[in-house]
Amino acid sequence: MRREFPKKGRPDALGAADREKLRPHNRLTAEAEPLRPPRSISPKTPTKSWATRPNRAQRRQSDPMSAGRRSAVSPTGAVAQEPIGSGLLLVAVLRPHLLPYVRPLIEFEARTEGSVGHLPMPSLANVHALHSGSKRKLSAVTGLTRWENAPDSAAQFSVDVVGRKDNFDWCSDEGQAVAIPMIDSGQYSCITMAQPCRLPVTTDMAQAFERYAAAGERSGVLVIVFVVCTMGHANSKLHEFADEYIEVDACEPDPDSDSVVTFSVEVPALADGRALGIDKSMYDIYLSDGRWTATETPFTSSSARDRAVGELAKSCKSLQAIADKLGVSTATVSRTIKKLREMKNGVPLPD
């Protein structure tokens, strides 16, 4: 007797237990509202008409953070960038040791209407930083907020330490239950938090990012999440889960520099403007008399030797002179100059 098996992909091919696994898990009781549509659309999914969606100008008419907006002009004066709006800003920190320096820098720029990676910050009334761990952290966090040349008009800055775990999971049920009510209260103009994760992004993390983005847009709050990447960043596609996305990576400091740390800040969405110098910057962080300073320069290379070759080449030195000064071969100097020229002209070659 021939047995009949259900065809693959038919509804009756799944048992009751399998169907239960496919049901979405609404872990937060306060999340009755639907999630925003995903950033990427599969080929089999019918696309929506973009004419029915509000454009950027229409969305910002009802945005409380849109008052007093300004534009940041690139070093070449060719391209102007609009300030970051409310919603979710993901900052991917590709090296965990950079977080204690990257986070205070971006929080300081947010308080002073500065800019990060050519993206100007909006005008904010206050900035609230959520940390986790021992209450003793407050003294260290306070020390990292002391920057030189801080204007008197800087936005109010406050810190809150939640829980006792150093690596508190802000994408968990407990983390969202703490952060989302703060966002919805409208008490703060900007809320920051650090989320350690092993990429790629899981379903729970993706849902948490969507909820943070929706809460920020709903309440007119800028939510900044510093994602501390430990592995798997190459295939993470973090940019698909945020309104704005920035990547931070370590750079080799110059040998004669007394900087504490050097890193690059890149806005992948501006990669097409690489030739105009608006997609990537390099920051050096210095400590003097208990206060921090930061210098921003156009990114050339993460290698100190490659940057030195580029600087010497600008002074019209010969290949042999550059090679003798740096202790390398003329072939190495020639390849480095070619690579730097191609990167400057818009070819995204690796360092």
mmCIF file of C-alpha atoms in Angstrom:
data_model
loop_
_atom_site.group_PDB
_atom_site.id
_atom_site.type_symbol
_atom_site.label_atom_id
_atom_site.label_comp_id
_atom_site.label_asym_id
_atom_site.label_seq_id
_atom_site.Cartn_x
_atom_site.Cartn_y
_atom_site.Cartn_z
ATOM 1 C CA MET A 1 0.000 0.000 0.000
ATOM 2 C CA ARG A 2 1.434 3.390 -1.009
ATOM 3 C CA ARG A 3 1.707 5.892 1.790
ATOM 4 C CA GLU A 4 0.869 9.567 1.222
ATOM 5 C CA PHE A 5 3.163 12.138 2.792
ATOM 6 C CA PRO A 6 2.295 15.826 3.093
ATOM 7 C CA LYS A 7 4.055 17.990 0.562
ATOM 8 C CA LYS A 8 6.827 20.240 1.752
ATOM 9 C CA GLY A 9 5.685 23.765 2.491
ATOM 10 C CA ARG A 10 1.980 22.880 2.951
ATOM 11 C CA PRO A 11 0.295 24.019 6.184
ATOM 12 C CA ASP A 12 -0.632 20.450 7.090
ATOM 13 C CA ALA A 13 3.057 19.505 7.016
ATOM 14 C CA LEU A 14 3.548 21.209 10.384
ATOM 15 C CA GLY A 15 2.386 19.779 13.616
ATOM 16 C CA ALA A 16 0.841 21.743 16.442
ATOM 17 C CA ALA A 17 4.185 21.961 18.285
ATOM 18 C CA ASP A 18 5.962 23.283 15.176
ATOM 19 C CA ARG A 19 3.300 25.901 14.556
ATOM 20 C CA GLU A 20 3.637 27.037 18.145
ATOM 21 C CA LYS A 21 7.387 27.637 17.624
ATOM 22 C CA LEU A 22 6.681 29.874 14.659
ATOM 23 C CA ARG A 23 4.430 32.198 16.569
ATOM 24 C CA PRO A 24 6.059 35.521 17.477
ATOM 25 C CA HIS A 25 6.916 35.977 21.128
ATOM 26 C CA ASN A 26 5.641 39.246 22.531
ATOM 27 C CA ARG A 27 7.794 39.285 25.631
ATOM 28 C CA LEU A 28 6.772 42.740 26.834
ATOM 29 C CA THR A 29 3.201 43.182 27.928
ATOM 30 C CA ALA A 30 3.403 46.854 27.007
ATOM 31 C CA GLU A 31 4.214 46.074 23.379
ATOM 32 C CA ALA A 32 0.737 45.643 21.973
ATOM 33 C CA GLU A 33 1.477 47.983 19.122
ATOM 34 C CA PRO A 34 2.799 46.473 15.894
ATOM 35 C CA LEU A 35 6.489 46.653 15.066
ATOM 36 C CA ARG A 36 7.696 48.878 12.257
ATOM 37 C CA PRO A 37 8.115 47.196 8.864
ATOM 38 C CA PRO A 38 11.546 45.597 8.302
ATOM 39 C CA ARG A 39 14.238 47.593 6.541
ATOM 40 C CA SER A 40 14.876 44.929 3.909
ATOM 41 C CA ILE A 41 12.166 43.388 1.735
ATOM 42 C CA SER A 42 12.540 39.918 0.306
ATOM 43 C CA PRO A 43 12.024 39.435 -3.451
ATOM 44 C CA LYS A 44 8.810 37.499 -2.858
ATOM 45 C CA THR A 45 7.268 40.243 -0.732
ATOM 46 C CA PRO A 46 5.135 42.812 -2.565
ATOM 47 C CA THR A 47 6.555 46.285 -2.119
ATOM 48 C CA LYS A 48 4.533 49.203 -0.825
ATOM 49 C CA SER A 49 4.079 52.417 -2.706
ATOM 50 C CA TRP A 50 6.550 54.983 -1.393
ATOM 51 C CA ALA A 51 4.165 57.728 -2.465
ATOM 52 C CA THR A 52 1.903 56.885 0.488
ATOM 53 C CA ARG A 53 4.723 57.269 3.028
ATOM 54 C CA PRO A 54 5.593 60.705 4.469
ATOM 55 C CA ASN A 55 8.850 62.119 3.228
ATOM 56 C CA ARG A 56 11.616 63.436 5.469
ATOM 57 C CA ALA A 57 10.269 66.987 5.538
ATOM 58 C CA GLN A 58 6.739 65.838 6.407
ATOM 59 C CA ARG A 59 7.990 63.588 9.195
ATOM 60 C CA ARG A 60 9.979 66.408 10.735
ATOM 61 C CA GLN A 61 7.056 68.819 10.803
ATOM 62 C CA SER A 62 5.764 66.917 13.823
ATOM 63 C CA ASP A 63 9.230 66.182 15.242
ATOM 64 C CA PRO A 64 9.829 68.111 18.493
ATOM 65 C CA MET A 65 13.581 67.911 17.854
ATOM 66 C CA SER A 66 13.396 69.662 14.510
ATOM 67 C CA ALA A 67 13.443 73.185 15.962
ATOM 68 C CA GLY A 68 16.633 75.066 15.349
ATOM 69 C CA ARG A 69 18.048 72.538 12.918
ATOM 70 C CA ARG A 70 21.225 73.355 11.104
ATOM 71 C CA SER A 71 23.453 71.740 8.510
ATOM 72 C CA ALA A 72 27.034 70.550 8.778
ATOM 73 C CA VAL A 73 29.250 71.380 5.848
ATOM 74 C CA SER A 74 31.996 69.016 4.803
ATOM 75 C CA PRO A 75 35.630 70.179 4.802
ATOM 76 C CA THR A 76 35.338 70.720 1.062
ATOM 77 C CA GLY A 77 32.188 72.822 1.485
ATOM 78 C CA ALA A 78 30.424 70.716 -1.150
ATOM 79 C CA VAL A 79 27.903 68.693 0.869
ATOM 80 C CA ALA A 80 25.711 69.732 3.816
ATOM 81 C CA GLN A 81 24.295 67.181 6.258
ATOM 82 C CA GLU A 82 21.096 67.607 8.259
ATOM 83 C CA PRO A 83 21.129 66.914 12.014
ATOM 84 C CA ILE A 84 20.197 63.521 13.361
ATOM 85 C CA GLY A 85 16.487 63.267 14.158
ATOM 86 C CA SER A 86 14.599 61.375 16.825
ATOM 87 C CA GLY A 87 14.604 57.599 16.701
ATOM 88 C CA LEU A 88 17.432 55.106 17.058
ATOM 89 C CA LEU A 89 21.129 55.767 16.486
ATOM 90 C CA LEU A 90 23.247 52.597 16.580
ATOM 91 C CA VAL A 91 26.968 53.057 17.173
ATOM 92 C CA ALA A 92 28.873 49.862 16.376
ATOM 93 C CA VAL A 93 32.057 49.817 18.478
ATOM 94 C CA LEU A 94 34.188 47.198 16.736
ATOM 95 C CA ARG A 95 36.807 47.043 19.505
ATOM 96 C CA PRO A 96 35.503 46.722 23.102
ATOM 97 C CA HIS A 97 38.414 48.718 24.597
ATOM 98 C CA LEU A 98 37.219 51.805 22.672
ATOM 99 C CA LEU A 99 33.862 52.074 24.456
ATOM 100 C CA PRO A 100 35.078 54.103 27.506
ATOM 101 C CA TYR A 101 36.307 56.798 25.091
ATOM 102 C CA VAL A 102 33.793 56.641 22.237
ATOM 103 C CA ARG A 103 30.717 56.867 24.427
ATOM 104 C CA PRO A 104 31.782 59.998 26.393
ATOM 105 C CA LEU A 105 32.846 61.670 23.145
ATOM 106 C CA ILE A 106 29.500 61.121 21.403
ATOM 107 C CA GLU A 107 27.582 62.061 24.547
ATOM 108 C CA PHE A 108 29.627 65.276 24.780
ATOM 109 C CA GLU A 109 28.947 66.087 21.124
ATOM 110 C CA ALA A 110 25.238 65.464 21.739
ATOM 111 C CA ARG A 111 25.247 67.866 24.720
ATOM 112 C CA THR A 112 27.052 70.626 22.822
ATOM 113 C CA GLU A 113 25.312 70.348 19.415
ATOM 114 C CA GLY A 114 28.527 69.040 17.894
ATOM 115 C CA SER A 115 28.925 66.477 15.165
ATOM 116 C CA VAL A 116 30.266 62.936 14.858
ATOM 117 C CA GLY A 117 31.515 61.587 11.564
ATOM 118 C CA HIS A 118 30.086 64.641 9.742
ATOM 119 C CA LEU A 119 26.623 63.987 11.224
ATOM 120 C CA PRO A 120 25.514 67.031 13.280
ATOM 121 C CA MET A 121 23.716 66.386 16.529
ATOM 122 C CA PRO A 122 20.304 67.977 17.161
ATOM 123 C CA SER A 123 19.577 70.635 19.748
ATOM 124 C CA LEU A 124 18.891 68.721 22.967
ATOM 125 C CA ALA A 125 17.621 69.916 26.338
ATOM 126 C CA ASN A 126 19.233 67.078 28.290
ATOM 127 C CA VAL A 127 21.118 63.805 27.862
ATOM 128 C CA HIS A 128 20.575 60.817 30.167
ATOM 129 C CA ALA A 129 23.106 57.956 30.241
ATOM 130 C CA LEU A 130 22.025 54.506 31.433
ATOM 131 C CA HIS A 131 24.822 52.383 32.893
ATOM 132 C CA SER A 132 24.853 49.078 34.732
ATOM 133 C CA GLY A 133 26.977 47.613 37.495
ATOM 134 C CA SER A 134 28.225 48.915 40.820
ATOM 135 C CA LYS A 135 27.240 52.366 42.037
ATOM 136 C CA ARG A 136 30.982 53.064 42.208
ATOM 137 C CA LYS A 137 30.807 53.510 38.437
ATOM 138 C CA LEU A 138 29.327 56.942 38.923
ATOM 139 C CA SER A 139 32.702 58.428 39.886
ATOM 140 C CA ALA A 140 34.410 56.979 36.793
ATOM 141 C CA VAL A 141 31.575 58.038 34.490
ATOM 142 C CA THR A 142 31.651 61.546 35.958
ATOM 143 C CA GLY A 143 35.386 61.759 35.298
ATOM 144 C CA LEU A 144 34.916 60.826 31.653
ATOM 145 C CA THR A 145 32.458 63.704 31.189
ATOM 146 C CA ARG A 146 35.017 66.430 31.926
ATOM 147 C CA TRP A 147 35.998 67.909 28.587
ATOM 148 C CA GLU A 148 37.988 71.023 27.864
ATOM 149 C CA ASN A 149 36.288 73.989 26.240
ATOM 150 C CA ALA A 150 32.843 72.788 27.291
ATOM 151 C CA PRO A 151 30.411 75.656 26.625
ATOM 152 C CA ASP A 152 28.155 76.976 29.348
ATOM 153 C CA SER A 153 25.183 76.291 27.083
ATOM 154 C CA ALA A 154 25.822 72.526 27.075
ATOM 155 C CA ALA A 155 22.735 70.403 27.646
ATOM 156 C CA GLN A 156 22.146 68.974 31.092
ATOM 157 C CA PHE A 157 23.773 65.567 31.587
ATOM 158 C CA SER A 158 22.611 62.918 34.056
ATOM 159 C CA VAL A 159 23.653 59.336 34.785
ATOM 160 C CA ASP A 160 21.677 56.414 36.150
ATOM 161 C CA VAL A 161 23.147 53.027 37.175
ATOM 162 C CA VAL A 162 20.712 50.131 36.784
ATOM 163 C CA GLY A 163 21.223 46.640 38.145
ATOM 164 C CA ARG A 164 24.437 45.042 39.354
ATOM 165 C CA LYS A 165 25.655 43.288 36.226
ATOM 166 C CA ASP A 166 28.378 45.055 34.275
ATOM 167 C CA ASN A 167 27.096 43.703 30.956
ATOM 168 C CA PHE A 168 23.408 44.377 31.414
ATOM 169 C CA ASP A 169 21.323 43.216 28.459
ATOM 170 C CA TRP A 170 19.246 46.187 27.313
ATOM 171 C CA CYS A 171 17.640 44.042 24.605
ATOM 172 C CA SER A 172 16.210 41.601 27.140
ATOM 173 C CA ASP A 173 12.731 41.820 28.649
ATOM 174 C CA GLU A 174 14.164 43.379 31.803
ATOM 175 C CA GLY A 175 16.235 45.914 29.887
ATOM 176 C CA GLN A 176 13.346 47.049 27.706
ATOM 177 C CA ALA A 177 11.067 47.245 30.743
ATOM 178 C CA VAL A 178 13.519 49.754 32.243
ATOM 179 C CA ALA A 179 14.421 51.827 29.165
ATOM 180 C CA ILE A 180 11.179 52.075 27.187
ATOM 181 C CA PRO A 181 9.140 53.730 29.989
ATOM 182 C CA MET A 182 11.937 56.311 30.326
ATOM 183 C CA ILE A 183 11.732 57.013 26.603
ATOM 184 C CA ASP A 184 7.943 57.225 26.608
ATOM 185 C CA SER A 185 7.939 59.595 29.590
ATOM 186 C CA GLY A 186 9.465 62.357 27.466
ATOM 187 C CA GLN A 187 11.528 63.480 30.463
ATOM 188 C CA TYR A 188 14.781 63.214 28.500
ATOM 189 C CA SER A 189 15.685 64.459 25.021
ATOM 190 C CA CYS A 190 18.356 61.795 24.553
ATOM 191 C CA ILE A 191 18.965 58.445 26.250
ATOM 192 C CA THR A 192 22.149 56.419 25.795
ATOM 193 C CA MET A 193 23.023 52.825 26.695
ATOM 194 C CA ALA A 194 25.687 50.235 25.830
ATOM 195 C CA GLN A 195 24.702 46.792 24.561
ATOM 196 C CA PRO A 196 27.342 44.025 24.395
ATOM 197 C CA CYS A 197 26.518 41.354 21.856
ATOM 198 C CA ARG A 198 27.878 38.497 19.810
ATOM 199 C CA LEU A 199 26.759 39.175 16.282
ATOM 200 C CA PRO A 200 24.955 38.468 13.997
ATOM 201 C CA VAL A 201 21.782 40.038 15.313
ATOM 202 C CA THR A 202 19.279 37.666 16.876
ATOM 203 C CA THR A 203 15.519 37.946 16.515
ATOM 204 C CA ASP A 204 15.136 39.240 20.080
ATOM 205 C CA MET A 205 17.767 41.940 19.484
ATOM 206 C CA ALA A 206 16.144 42.979 16.206
ATOM 207 C CA GLN A 207 12.759 43.321 17.911
ATOM 208 C CA ALA A 208 14.324 45.328 20.740
ATOM 209 C CA PHE A 209 15.993 47.722 18.275
ATOM 210 C CA GLU A 210 12.697 48.182 16.458
ATOM 211 C CA ARG A 211 10.896 48.924 19.711
ATOM 212 C CA TYR A 212 13.525 51.446 20.770
ATOM 213 C CA ALA A 213 13.311 53.137 17.376
ATOM 214 C CA ALA A 214 9.512 53.241 17.491
ATOM 215 C CA ALA A 215 9.503 54.587 21.064
ATOM 216 C CA GLY A 216 12.037 57.275 20.157
ATOM 217 C CA GLU A 217 10.066 58.439 17.135
ATOM 218 C CA ARG A 218 6.817 58.352 19.093
ATOM 219 C CA SER A 219 8.174 60.493 21.944
ATOM 220 C CA GLY A 220 10.603 62.665 19.979
ATOM 221 C CA VAL A 221 13.625 61.213 21.798
ATOM 222 C CA LEU A 222 17.024 60.350 20.345
ATOM 223 C CA VAL A 223 17.979 56.855 21.573
ATOM 224 C CA ILE A 224 21.686 56.059 21.204
ATOM 225 C CA VAL A 225 22.714 52.418 21.639
ATOM 226 C CA PHE A 226 26.438 51.619 21.628
ATOM 227 C CA VAL A 227 26.669 48.059 20.309
ATOM 228 C CA VAL A 228 29.933 46.559 21.555
ATOM 229 C CA CYS A 229 30.770 43.975 18.909
ATOM 230 C CA THR A 230 32.717 40.909 19.998
ATOM 231 C CA MET A 231 32.494 38.823 16.833
ATOM 232 C CA GLY A 232 30.540 38.348 13.608
ATOM 233 C CA HIS A 233 30.326 42.028 12.648
ATOM 234 C CA ALA A 234 31.028 41.439 8.939
ATOM 235 C CA ASN A 235 27.609 39.813 8.402
ATOM 236 C CA SER A 236 25.658 41.621 11.107
ATOM 237 C CA LYS A 237 23.757 44.161 8.907
ATOM 238 C CA LEU A 238 23.258 46.356 11.955
ATOM 239 C CA HIS A 239 22.444 49.338 9.760
ATOM 240 C CA GLU A 240 19.121 47.724 8.814
ATOM 241 C CA PHE A 241 17.777 48.127 12.359
ATOM 242 C CA ALA A 242 18.440 51.836 12.975
ATOM 243 C CA ASP A 243 17.496 55.267 11.677
ATOM 244 C CA GLU A 244 21.164 56.316 11.821
ATOM 245 C CA TYR A 245 24.224 54.092 11.950
ATOM 246 C CA ILE A 246 27.887 54.787 12.787
ATOM 247 C CA GLU A 247 30.877 52.447 12.901
ATOM 248 C CA VAL A 248 33.896 52.996 15.169
ATOM 249 C CA ASP A 249 37.143 51.077 14.716
ATOM 250 C CA ALA A 250 40.627 51.307 16.208
ATOM 251 C CA CYS A 251 43.510 53.048 14.457
ATOM 252 C CA GLU A 252 47.216 52.833 15.073
ATOM 253 C CA PRO A 253 48.343 56.035 16.853
ATOM 254 C CA ASP A 254 51.216 58.087 15.503
ATOM 255 C CA PRO A 255 54.531 57.167 17.159
ATOM 256 C CA ASP A 256 55.210 60.748 18.288
ATOM 257 C CA SER A 257 51.664 61.352 19.538
ATOM 258 C CA ASP A 258 50.746 61.405 23.238
ATOM 259 C CA SER A 259 47.099 60.537 22.568
ATOM 260 C CA VAL A 260 45.386 58.062 24.861
ATOM 261 C CA VAL A 261 43.556 56.326 22.026
ATOM 262 C CA THR A 262 43.002 56.789 18.288
ATOM 263 C CA PHE A 263 39.970 55.542 16.359
ATOM 264 C CA SER A 264 38.019 56.131 13.175
ATOM 265 C CA VAL A 265 34.355 57.066 12.894
ATOM 266 C CA GLU A 266 32.572 56.083 9.688
ATOM 267 C CA VAL A 267 29.064 56.690 8.396
ATOM 268 C CA PRO A 268 28.534 53.856 5.869
ATOM 269 C CA ALA A 269 25.516 55.668 4.404
ATOM 270 C CA LEU A 270 27.913 58.397 3.203
ATOM 271 C CA ALA A 271 30.378 55.989 1.584
ATOM 272 C CA ASP A 272 29.473 57.285 -1.868
ATOM 273 C CA GLY A 273 30.891 60.640 -0.811
ATOM 274 C CA ARG A 274 34.302 59.206 0.015
ATOM 275 C CA ALA A 275 35.940 61.322 -2.694
ATOM 276 C CA LEU A 276 34.566 64.441 -0.956
ATOM 277 C CA GLY A 277 35.966 63.342 2.395
ATOM 278 C CA ILE A 278 32.611 63.214 4.186
ATOM 279 C CA ASP A 279 32.273 59.544 5.059
ATOM 280 C CA LYS A 280 35.039 58.914 7.606
ATOM 281 C CA SER A 281 37.027 60.786 10.239
ATOM 282 C CA MET A 282 39.821 59.962 12.659
ATOM 283 C CA TYR A 283 39.796 61.062 16.300
ATOM 284 C CA ASP A 284 42.673 61.361 18.764
ATOM 285 C CA ILE A 285 41.724 61.537 22.454
ATOM 286 C CA TYR A 286 44.053 63.367 24.847
ATOM 287 C CA LEU A 287 44.039 63.727 28.635
ATOM 288 C CA SER A 288 45.439 66.875 30.245
ATOM 289 C CA ASP A 289 44.971 67.978 33.864
ATOM 290 C CA GLY A 290 42.066 65.604 34.335
ATOM 291 C CA ARG A 291 40.190 66.864 31.282
ATOM 292 C CA TRP A 292 39.705 65.291 27.886
ATOM 293 C CA THR A 293 40.204 66.794 24.471
ATOM 294 C CA ALA A 294 39.531 65.342 21.042
ATOM 295 C CA THR A 295 40.956 66.294 17.668
ATOM 296 C CA GLU A 296 39.221 65.293 14.442
ATOM 297 C CA THR A 297 41.111 64.867 11.179
ATOM 298 C CA PRO A 298 40.131 63.400 7.803
ATOM 299 C CA PHE A 299 40.701 59.664 7.741
ATOM 300 C CA THR A 300 43.606 58.522 5.591
ATOM 301 C CA SER A 301 44.477 55.071 6.871
ATOM 302 C CA SER A 302 44.343 53.082 10.085
ATOM 303 C CA SER A 303 48.063 52.384 9.692
ATOM 304 C CA ALA A 304 50.449 54.980 11.143
ATOM 305 C CA ARG A 305 53.089 54.123 8.531
ATOM 306 C CA ASP A 306 50.658 54.629 5.650
ATOM 307 C CA ARG A 307 49.640 58.008 7.062
ATOM 308 C CA ALA A 308 53.307 58.982 7.350
ATOM 309 C CA VAL A 309 53.871 58.022 3.708
ATOM 310 C CA GLY A 310 50.943 60.184 2.684
ATOM 311 C CA GLU A 311 52.198 63.199 4.644
ATOM 312 C CA LEU A 312 55.712 62.889 3.232
ATOM 313 C CA ALA A 313 54.343 62.481 -0.286
ATOM 314 C CA LYS A 314 52.470 65.794 0.102
ATOM 315 C CA SER A 315 55.776 67.572 0.696
ATOM 316 C CA CYS A 316 56.973 66.365 -2.747
ATOM 317 C CA LYS A 317 59.670 64.080 -1.384
ATOM 318 C CA SER A 318 61.002 61.408 -3.703
ATOM 319 C CA LEU A 319 60.181 57.729 -3.235
ATOM 320 C CA GLN A 320 63.767 57.042 -2.188
ATOM 321 C CA ALA A 321 63.720 59.848 0.394
ATOM 322 C CA ILE A 322 60.480 58.560 1.897
ATOM 323 C CA ALA A 323 61.799 54.992 1.928
ATOM 324 C CA ASP A 324 65.024 56.033 3.666
ATOM 325 C CA LYS A 325 63.183 58.056 6.295
ATOM 326 C CA LEU A 326 60.710 55.285 7.157
ATOM 327 C CA GLY A 327 63.080 52.352 6.671
ATOM 328 C CA VAL A 328 61.039 50.622 3.967
ATOM 329 C CA SER A 329 61.566 49.806 0.303
ATOM 330 C CA THR A 330 60.621 52.133 -2.536
ATOM 331 C CA ALA A 331 58.215 49.457 -3.798
ATOM 332 C CA THR A 332 56.350 49.591 -0.481
ATOM 333 C CA VAL A 333 56.174 53.382 -0.686
ATOM 334 C CA SER A 334 54.869 53.225 -4.248
ATOM 335 C CA ARG A 335 52.153 50.691 -3.370
ATOM 336 C CA THR A 336 51.098 52.722 -0.332
ATOM 337 C CA ILE A 337 50.789 55.946 -2.313
ATOM 338 C CA LYS A 338 48.743 54.156 -4.958
ATOM 339 C CA LYS A 339 46.435 52.676 -2.313
ATOM 340 C CA LEU A 340 45.945 56.019 -0.576
ATOM 341 C CA ARG A 341 45.197 57.729 -3.885
ATOM 342 C CA GLU A 342 42.615 55.098 -4.856
ATOM 343 C CA MET A 343 40.912 55.314 -1.449
ATOM 344 C CA LYS A 344 40.758 59.106 -1.693
ATOM 345 C CA ASN A 345 39.223 58.874 -5.159
ATOM 346 C CA GLY A 346 36.393 56.727 -3.869
ATOM 347 C CA VAL A 347 37.645 53.167 -4.200
ATOM 348 C CA PRO A 348 36.852 51.445 -0.859
ATOM 349 C CA LEU A 349 40.044 49.396 -0.597
ATOM 350 C CA PRO A 350 40.995 47.801 2.751
ATOM 351 C CA ASP A 351 43.847 49.184 4.796
#
